[in-house]
Coordinates of C-alpha atoms in Angstrom, one line a residue:
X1 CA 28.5 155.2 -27.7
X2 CA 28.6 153.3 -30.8
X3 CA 26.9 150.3 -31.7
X4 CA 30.3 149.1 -33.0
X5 CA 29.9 145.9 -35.9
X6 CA 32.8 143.9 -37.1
X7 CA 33.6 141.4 -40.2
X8 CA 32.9 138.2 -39.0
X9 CA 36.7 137.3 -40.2
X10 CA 37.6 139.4 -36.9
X11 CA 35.8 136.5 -35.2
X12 CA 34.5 138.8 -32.6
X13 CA 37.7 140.0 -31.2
X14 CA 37.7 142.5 -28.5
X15 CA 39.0 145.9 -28.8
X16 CA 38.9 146.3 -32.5
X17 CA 39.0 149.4 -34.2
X18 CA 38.8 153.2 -32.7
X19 CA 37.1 151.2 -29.1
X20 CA 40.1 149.5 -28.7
X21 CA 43.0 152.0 -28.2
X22 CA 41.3 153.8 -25.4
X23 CA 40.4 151.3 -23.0
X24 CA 43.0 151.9 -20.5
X25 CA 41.4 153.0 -16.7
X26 CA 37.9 153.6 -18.2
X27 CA 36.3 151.1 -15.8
X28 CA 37.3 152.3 -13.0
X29 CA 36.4 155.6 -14.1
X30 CA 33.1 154.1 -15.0
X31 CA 32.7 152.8 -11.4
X32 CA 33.2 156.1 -9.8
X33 CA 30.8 157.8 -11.9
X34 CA 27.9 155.5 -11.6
X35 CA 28.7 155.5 -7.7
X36 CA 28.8 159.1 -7.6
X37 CA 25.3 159.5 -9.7
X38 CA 23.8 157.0 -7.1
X39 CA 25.0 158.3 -4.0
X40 CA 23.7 162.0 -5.4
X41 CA 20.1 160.9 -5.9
X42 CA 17.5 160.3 -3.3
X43 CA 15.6 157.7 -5.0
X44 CA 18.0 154.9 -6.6
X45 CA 17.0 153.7 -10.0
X46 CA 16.9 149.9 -9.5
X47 CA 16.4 149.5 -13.2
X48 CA 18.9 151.4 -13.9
X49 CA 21.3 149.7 -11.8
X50 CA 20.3 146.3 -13.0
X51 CA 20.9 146.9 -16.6
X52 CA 24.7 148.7 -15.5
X53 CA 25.3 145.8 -13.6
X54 CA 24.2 143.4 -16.3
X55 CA 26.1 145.0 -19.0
X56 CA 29.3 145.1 -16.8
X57 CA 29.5 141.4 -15.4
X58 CA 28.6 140.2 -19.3
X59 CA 31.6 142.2 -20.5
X60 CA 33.8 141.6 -17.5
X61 CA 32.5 137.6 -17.3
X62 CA 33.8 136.7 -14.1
X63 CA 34.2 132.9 -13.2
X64 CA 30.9 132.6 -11.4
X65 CA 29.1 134.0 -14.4
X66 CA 31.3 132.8 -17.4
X67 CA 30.5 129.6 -18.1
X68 CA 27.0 130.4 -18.1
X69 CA 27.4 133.1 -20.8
X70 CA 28.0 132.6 -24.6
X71 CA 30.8 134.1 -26.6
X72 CA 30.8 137.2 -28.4
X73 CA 30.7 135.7 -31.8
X74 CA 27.8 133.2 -30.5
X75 CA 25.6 136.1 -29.8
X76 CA 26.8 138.7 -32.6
X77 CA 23.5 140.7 -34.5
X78 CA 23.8 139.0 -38.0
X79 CA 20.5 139.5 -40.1
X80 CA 21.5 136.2 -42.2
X81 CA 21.6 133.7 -39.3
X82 CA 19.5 135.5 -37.5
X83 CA 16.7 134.7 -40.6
X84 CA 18.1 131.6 -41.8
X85 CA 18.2 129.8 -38.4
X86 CA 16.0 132.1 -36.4
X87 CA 18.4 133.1 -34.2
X88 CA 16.8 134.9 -31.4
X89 CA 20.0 134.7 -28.9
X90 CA 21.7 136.9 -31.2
X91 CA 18.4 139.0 -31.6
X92 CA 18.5 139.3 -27.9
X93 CA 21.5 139.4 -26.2
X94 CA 23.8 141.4 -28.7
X95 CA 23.2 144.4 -26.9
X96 CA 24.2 143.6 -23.9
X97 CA 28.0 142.7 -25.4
X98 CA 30.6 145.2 -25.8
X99 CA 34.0 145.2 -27.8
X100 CA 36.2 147.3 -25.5
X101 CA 36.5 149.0 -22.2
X102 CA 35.9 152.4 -24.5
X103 CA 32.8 151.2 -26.1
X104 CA 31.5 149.5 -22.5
X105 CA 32.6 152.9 -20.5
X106 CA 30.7 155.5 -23.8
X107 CA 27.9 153.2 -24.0
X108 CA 27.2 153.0 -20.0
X109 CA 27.8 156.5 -19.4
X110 CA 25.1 157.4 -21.8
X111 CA 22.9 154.8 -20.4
X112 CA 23.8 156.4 -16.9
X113 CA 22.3 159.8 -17.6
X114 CA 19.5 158.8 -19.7
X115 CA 18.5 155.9 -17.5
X116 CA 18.5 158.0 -14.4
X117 CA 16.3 160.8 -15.9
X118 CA 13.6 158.5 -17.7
X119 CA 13.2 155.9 -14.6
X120 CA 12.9 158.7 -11.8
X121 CA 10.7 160.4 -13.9
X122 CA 8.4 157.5 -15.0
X123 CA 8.6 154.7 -12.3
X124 CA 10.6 151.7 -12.7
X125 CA 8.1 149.0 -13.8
X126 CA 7.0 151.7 -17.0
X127 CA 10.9 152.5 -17.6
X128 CA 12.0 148.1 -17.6
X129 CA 8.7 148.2 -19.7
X130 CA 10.1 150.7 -22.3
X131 CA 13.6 149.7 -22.4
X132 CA 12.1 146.0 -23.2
X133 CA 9.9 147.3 -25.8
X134 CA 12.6 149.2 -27.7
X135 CA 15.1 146.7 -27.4
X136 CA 12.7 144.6 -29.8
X137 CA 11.6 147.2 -31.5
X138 CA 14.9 148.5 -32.1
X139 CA 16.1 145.2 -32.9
X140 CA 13.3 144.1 -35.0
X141 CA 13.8 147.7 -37.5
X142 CA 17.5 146.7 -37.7
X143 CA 17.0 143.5 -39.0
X144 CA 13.7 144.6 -41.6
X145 CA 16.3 147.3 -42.8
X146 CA 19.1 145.0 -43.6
X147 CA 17.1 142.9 -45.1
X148 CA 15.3 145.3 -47.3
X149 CA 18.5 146.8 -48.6
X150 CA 19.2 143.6 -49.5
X151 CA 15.7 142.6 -51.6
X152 CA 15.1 146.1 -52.7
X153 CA 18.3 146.7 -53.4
X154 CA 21.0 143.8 -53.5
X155 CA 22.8 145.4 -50.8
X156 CA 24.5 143.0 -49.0
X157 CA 27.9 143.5 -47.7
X158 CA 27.7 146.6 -45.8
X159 CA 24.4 145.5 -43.3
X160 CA 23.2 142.1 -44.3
X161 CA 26.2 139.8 -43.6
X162 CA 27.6 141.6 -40.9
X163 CA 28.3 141.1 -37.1
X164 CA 27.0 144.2 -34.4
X165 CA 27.3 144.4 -31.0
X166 CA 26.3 147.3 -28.5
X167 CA 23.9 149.0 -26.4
X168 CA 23.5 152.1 -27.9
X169 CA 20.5 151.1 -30.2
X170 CA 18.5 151.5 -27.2
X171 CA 20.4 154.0 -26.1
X172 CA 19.2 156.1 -29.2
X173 CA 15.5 155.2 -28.8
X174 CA 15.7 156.3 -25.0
X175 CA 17.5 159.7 -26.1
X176 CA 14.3 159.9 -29.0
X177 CA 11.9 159.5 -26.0
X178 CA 13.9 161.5 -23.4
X179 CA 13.9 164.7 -25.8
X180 CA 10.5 164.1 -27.4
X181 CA 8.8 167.0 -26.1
X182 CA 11.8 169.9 -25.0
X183 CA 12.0 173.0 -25.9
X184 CA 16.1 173.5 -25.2
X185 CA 19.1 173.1 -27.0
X186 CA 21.6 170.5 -27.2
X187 CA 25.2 170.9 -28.2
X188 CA 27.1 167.9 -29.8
X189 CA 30.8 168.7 -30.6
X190 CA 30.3 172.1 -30.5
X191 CA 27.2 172.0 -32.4
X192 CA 23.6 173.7 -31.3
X193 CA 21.0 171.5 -32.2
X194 CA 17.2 171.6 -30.7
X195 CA 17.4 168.6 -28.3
X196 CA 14.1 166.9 -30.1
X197 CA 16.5 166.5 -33.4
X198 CA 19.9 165.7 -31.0
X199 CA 19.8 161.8 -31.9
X200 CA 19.0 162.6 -36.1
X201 CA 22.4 165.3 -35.6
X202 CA 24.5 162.6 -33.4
X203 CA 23.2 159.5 -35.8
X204 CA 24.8 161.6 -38.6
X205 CA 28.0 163.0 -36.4
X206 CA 29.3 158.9 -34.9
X207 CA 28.9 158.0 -39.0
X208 CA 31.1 160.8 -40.5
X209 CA 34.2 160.8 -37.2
X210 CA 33.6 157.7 -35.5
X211 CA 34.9 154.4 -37.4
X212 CA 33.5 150.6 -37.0
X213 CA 29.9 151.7 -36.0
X214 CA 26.4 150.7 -37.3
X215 CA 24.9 153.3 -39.0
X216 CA 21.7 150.9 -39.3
X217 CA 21.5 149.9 -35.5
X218 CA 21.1 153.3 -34.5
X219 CA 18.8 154.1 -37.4
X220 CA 16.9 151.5 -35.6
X221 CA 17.2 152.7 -32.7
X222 CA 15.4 155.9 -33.3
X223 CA 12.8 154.6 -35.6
X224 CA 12.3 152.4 -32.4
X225 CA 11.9 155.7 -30.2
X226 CA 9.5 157.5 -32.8
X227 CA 7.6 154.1 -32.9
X228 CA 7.1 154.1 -29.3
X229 CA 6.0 157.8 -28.6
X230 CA 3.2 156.8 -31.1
X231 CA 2.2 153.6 -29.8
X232 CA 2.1 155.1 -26.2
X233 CA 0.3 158.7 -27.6
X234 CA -2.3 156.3 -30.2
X235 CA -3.0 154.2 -26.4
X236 CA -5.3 155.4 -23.8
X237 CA -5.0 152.4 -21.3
X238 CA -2.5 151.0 -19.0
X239 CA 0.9 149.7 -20.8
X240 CA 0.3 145.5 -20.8
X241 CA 3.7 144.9 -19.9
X242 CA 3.9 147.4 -17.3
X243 CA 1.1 146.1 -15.7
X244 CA 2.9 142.8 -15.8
X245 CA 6.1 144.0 -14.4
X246 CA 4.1 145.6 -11.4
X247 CA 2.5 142.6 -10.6
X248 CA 5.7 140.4 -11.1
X249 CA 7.6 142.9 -8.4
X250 CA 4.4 142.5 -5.7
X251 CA 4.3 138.7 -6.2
X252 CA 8.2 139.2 -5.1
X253 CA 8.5 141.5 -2.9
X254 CA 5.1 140.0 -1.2
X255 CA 7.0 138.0 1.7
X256 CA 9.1 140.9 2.4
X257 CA 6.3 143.4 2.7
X258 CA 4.7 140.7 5.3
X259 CA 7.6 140.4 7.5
X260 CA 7.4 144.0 7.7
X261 CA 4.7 144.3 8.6
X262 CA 4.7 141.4 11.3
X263 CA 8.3 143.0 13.1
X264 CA 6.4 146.4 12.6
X265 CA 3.2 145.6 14.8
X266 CA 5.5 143.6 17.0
X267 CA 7.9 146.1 17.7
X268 CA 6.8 149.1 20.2
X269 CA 6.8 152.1 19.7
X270 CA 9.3 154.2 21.6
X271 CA 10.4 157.9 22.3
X272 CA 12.1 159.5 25.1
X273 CA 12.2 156.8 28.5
X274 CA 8.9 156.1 27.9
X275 CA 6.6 153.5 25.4
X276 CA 3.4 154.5 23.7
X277 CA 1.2 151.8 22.2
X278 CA 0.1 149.4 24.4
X279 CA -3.5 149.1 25.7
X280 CA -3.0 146.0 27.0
X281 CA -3.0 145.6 30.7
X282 CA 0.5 145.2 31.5
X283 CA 3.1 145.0 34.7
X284 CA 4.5 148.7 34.9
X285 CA 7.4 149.0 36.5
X286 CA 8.5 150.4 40.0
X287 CA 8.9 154.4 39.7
X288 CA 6.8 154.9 36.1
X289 CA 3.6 155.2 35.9
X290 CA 1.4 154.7 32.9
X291 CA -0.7 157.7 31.3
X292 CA -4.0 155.5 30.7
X293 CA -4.8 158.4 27.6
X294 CA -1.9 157.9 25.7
X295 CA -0.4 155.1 27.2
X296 CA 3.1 156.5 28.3
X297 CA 5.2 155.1 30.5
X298 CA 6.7 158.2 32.4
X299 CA 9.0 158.6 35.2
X300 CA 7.6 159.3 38.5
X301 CA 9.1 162.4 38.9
X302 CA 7.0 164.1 37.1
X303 CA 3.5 164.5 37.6
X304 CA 2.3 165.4 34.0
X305 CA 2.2 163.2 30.7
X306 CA 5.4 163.9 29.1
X307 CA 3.4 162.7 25.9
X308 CA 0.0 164.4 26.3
X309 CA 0.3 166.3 29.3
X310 CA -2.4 164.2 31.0
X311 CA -2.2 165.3 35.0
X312 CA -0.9 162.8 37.8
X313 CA -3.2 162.6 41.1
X314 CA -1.8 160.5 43.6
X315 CA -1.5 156.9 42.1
X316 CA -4.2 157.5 40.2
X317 CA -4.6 160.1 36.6
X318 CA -6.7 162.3 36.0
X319 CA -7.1 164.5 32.7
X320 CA -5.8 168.3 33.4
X321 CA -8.9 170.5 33.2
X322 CA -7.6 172.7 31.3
X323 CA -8.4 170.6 28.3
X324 CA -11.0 167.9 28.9
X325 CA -13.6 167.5 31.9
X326 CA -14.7 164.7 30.6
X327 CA -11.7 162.2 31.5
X328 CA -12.0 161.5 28.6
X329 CA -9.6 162.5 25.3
X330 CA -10.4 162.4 21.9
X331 CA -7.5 160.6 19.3
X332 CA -7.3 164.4 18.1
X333 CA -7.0 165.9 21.1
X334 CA -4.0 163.8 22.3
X335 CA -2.6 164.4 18.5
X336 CA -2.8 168.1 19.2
X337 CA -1.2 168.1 22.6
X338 CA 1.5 165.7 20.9
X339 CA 2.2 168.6 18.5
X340 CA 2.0 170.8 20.7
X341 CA 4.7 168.5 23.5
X342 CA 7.1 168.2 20.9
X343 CA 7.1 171.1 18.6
X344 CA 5.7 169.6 15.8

């Protein structure tokens, strides 16, 4: 799960180093899994999906997509052109680039599991509000670290004038945010670690047997995630972006909800051979006959309400008087013999 950085004399060629020689049949493996997570759940993680999705076609760049998308090197994290020409398409679309099938299949997995948990547990328009927020943020820290080492202390080659790529900054904020507060134990290679202090143990872990990654994107990455807990823990009120996100999804999904609602009041209700719903004085059918409490169209061999148990006399109805000598039934009353009909 790497956030794996080339030389830019590598010209952002896939597959380089330890990504590249394990790339064979990890997408379709990929595929599986995420299918297999989705069809477990109850409640699909739109969010979630979206960013798989997003992550996939960019890497995959099929025809109807790839003439709309830059190139790897276009869109590479550099700090220096990112300052010099303020850059901001590399400041915000290398994460969503990948090297290699390997670093694509670790980086999704990981956003997979983590994605799941946090959107499920949070709502969607607070989880695409989070992963926005420490994508910049993330982002941001990289770039004021490489350039630091670089004032503070003329280090340059290693972080300044280098190319990244990846998801997995983010993916180290969410696992920052995802562990903030548990109390249980992690194991990384073998290792026991208290899941709170998992992402400082795997930052340090990927550096020392993992070759070609950033040990400054994920730094940034869960600076990000501290960064955020205390933003969200220093601020009382509703998240601004979230609020934005909600709002953006009702103005959407708006016509939808209202042709719902239209083919819902349209629509009658029905159960059994009968229909309930109607008040209106409508043509009944030869051998039915209407309950006028519930509104039930029942078959004239039977001489109670199937629905409310409302008694026949002759072609007219009369309530039985076992429950009401009014004629009259309440909307509870014809709940309660509902319930009572049907088992309910």
């Amino acid at each position: 799960m790497a956030w794996y950085y080339y030389n830019r004399r590598n010209n952002g060629g896939g597959g380089g180093g330890a990504w590249g020689r394990l790339s064979k049949g990890l997408l379709p493996l990929l595929a599986l899994q995420a299918a297999s997570e989705f069809h477990r759940i109850g409640r699909k993680p739109p969010v979630t999906a979206g960013l798989l999705l997003a992550n996939s076609l960019i890497y995959l760049r099929p025809a109807f997509v790839d003439r709309f998308l830059p190139t790897l090197y276009e869109v590479s994290f550099n700090p220096h052109l990112i300052l010099k020409h303020g850059d901001l398409k590399r400041f915000f679309l290398s994460p969503f680039y990948h090297v290699g099938d390997a670093h694509l299949f670790y980086n999704m997995t990981s956003l997979l599991w983590k994605g799941i948990q946090l959107e499920t547990s949070m709502g969607s328009p607070q989880f695409a509000s989070m992963v926005a927020a420490l994508l910049g943020m993330s982002q941001g820290i990289t770039l004021v670290l490489a350039r630091s080492l670089l004032l503070f202390f003329d280090y340059e080659a290693a972080y300044y004038n280098q190319f990244s790529v990846g998801f997995s900054g983010v993916l180290f904020a969410m696992k920052v945010v995802l562990n903030a507060h548990s109390d249980e134990y992690a194991y990384l290679h073998g290792i026991v670690v208290p899941a709170r202090h998992a992402a400082w143990a795997e930052l340090i872990l990927i550096q020392l047997f993992v070759p070609g990654v950033s040990f400054l994107g994920h730094l940034g990455g869960i600076l990000a995630g501290l960064l955020y807990l205390h933003l969200r823990g220093s601020y009382s009120g509703a998240d601004p972006l979230t609020v934005f996100i909600k709002k953006a999804v009702d103005f959407v999904s708006w016509p939808v909800r209202v042709i719902q609602r239209f083919l819902s009041f349209q629509r009658p209700r029905t159960s059994g051979r009968g229909r309930v719903g109607s008040s209106q004085a409508t043509a009944v059918p030869s051998g039915i006959w209407r309950c006028p409490t519930c509104t039930y169209d029942n078959s004239s061999s039977v001489d109670v309400c199937e629905m409310c148990s409302t008694a026949r006399r002759g072609s007219g109805f009369t309530p039985s008087h076992r429950y009401n000598r009014t004629g009259d039934l309440s909307a509870e009353e014809v709940r309660r013999r509902r319930l009572e009909r049907f088992g309910g």
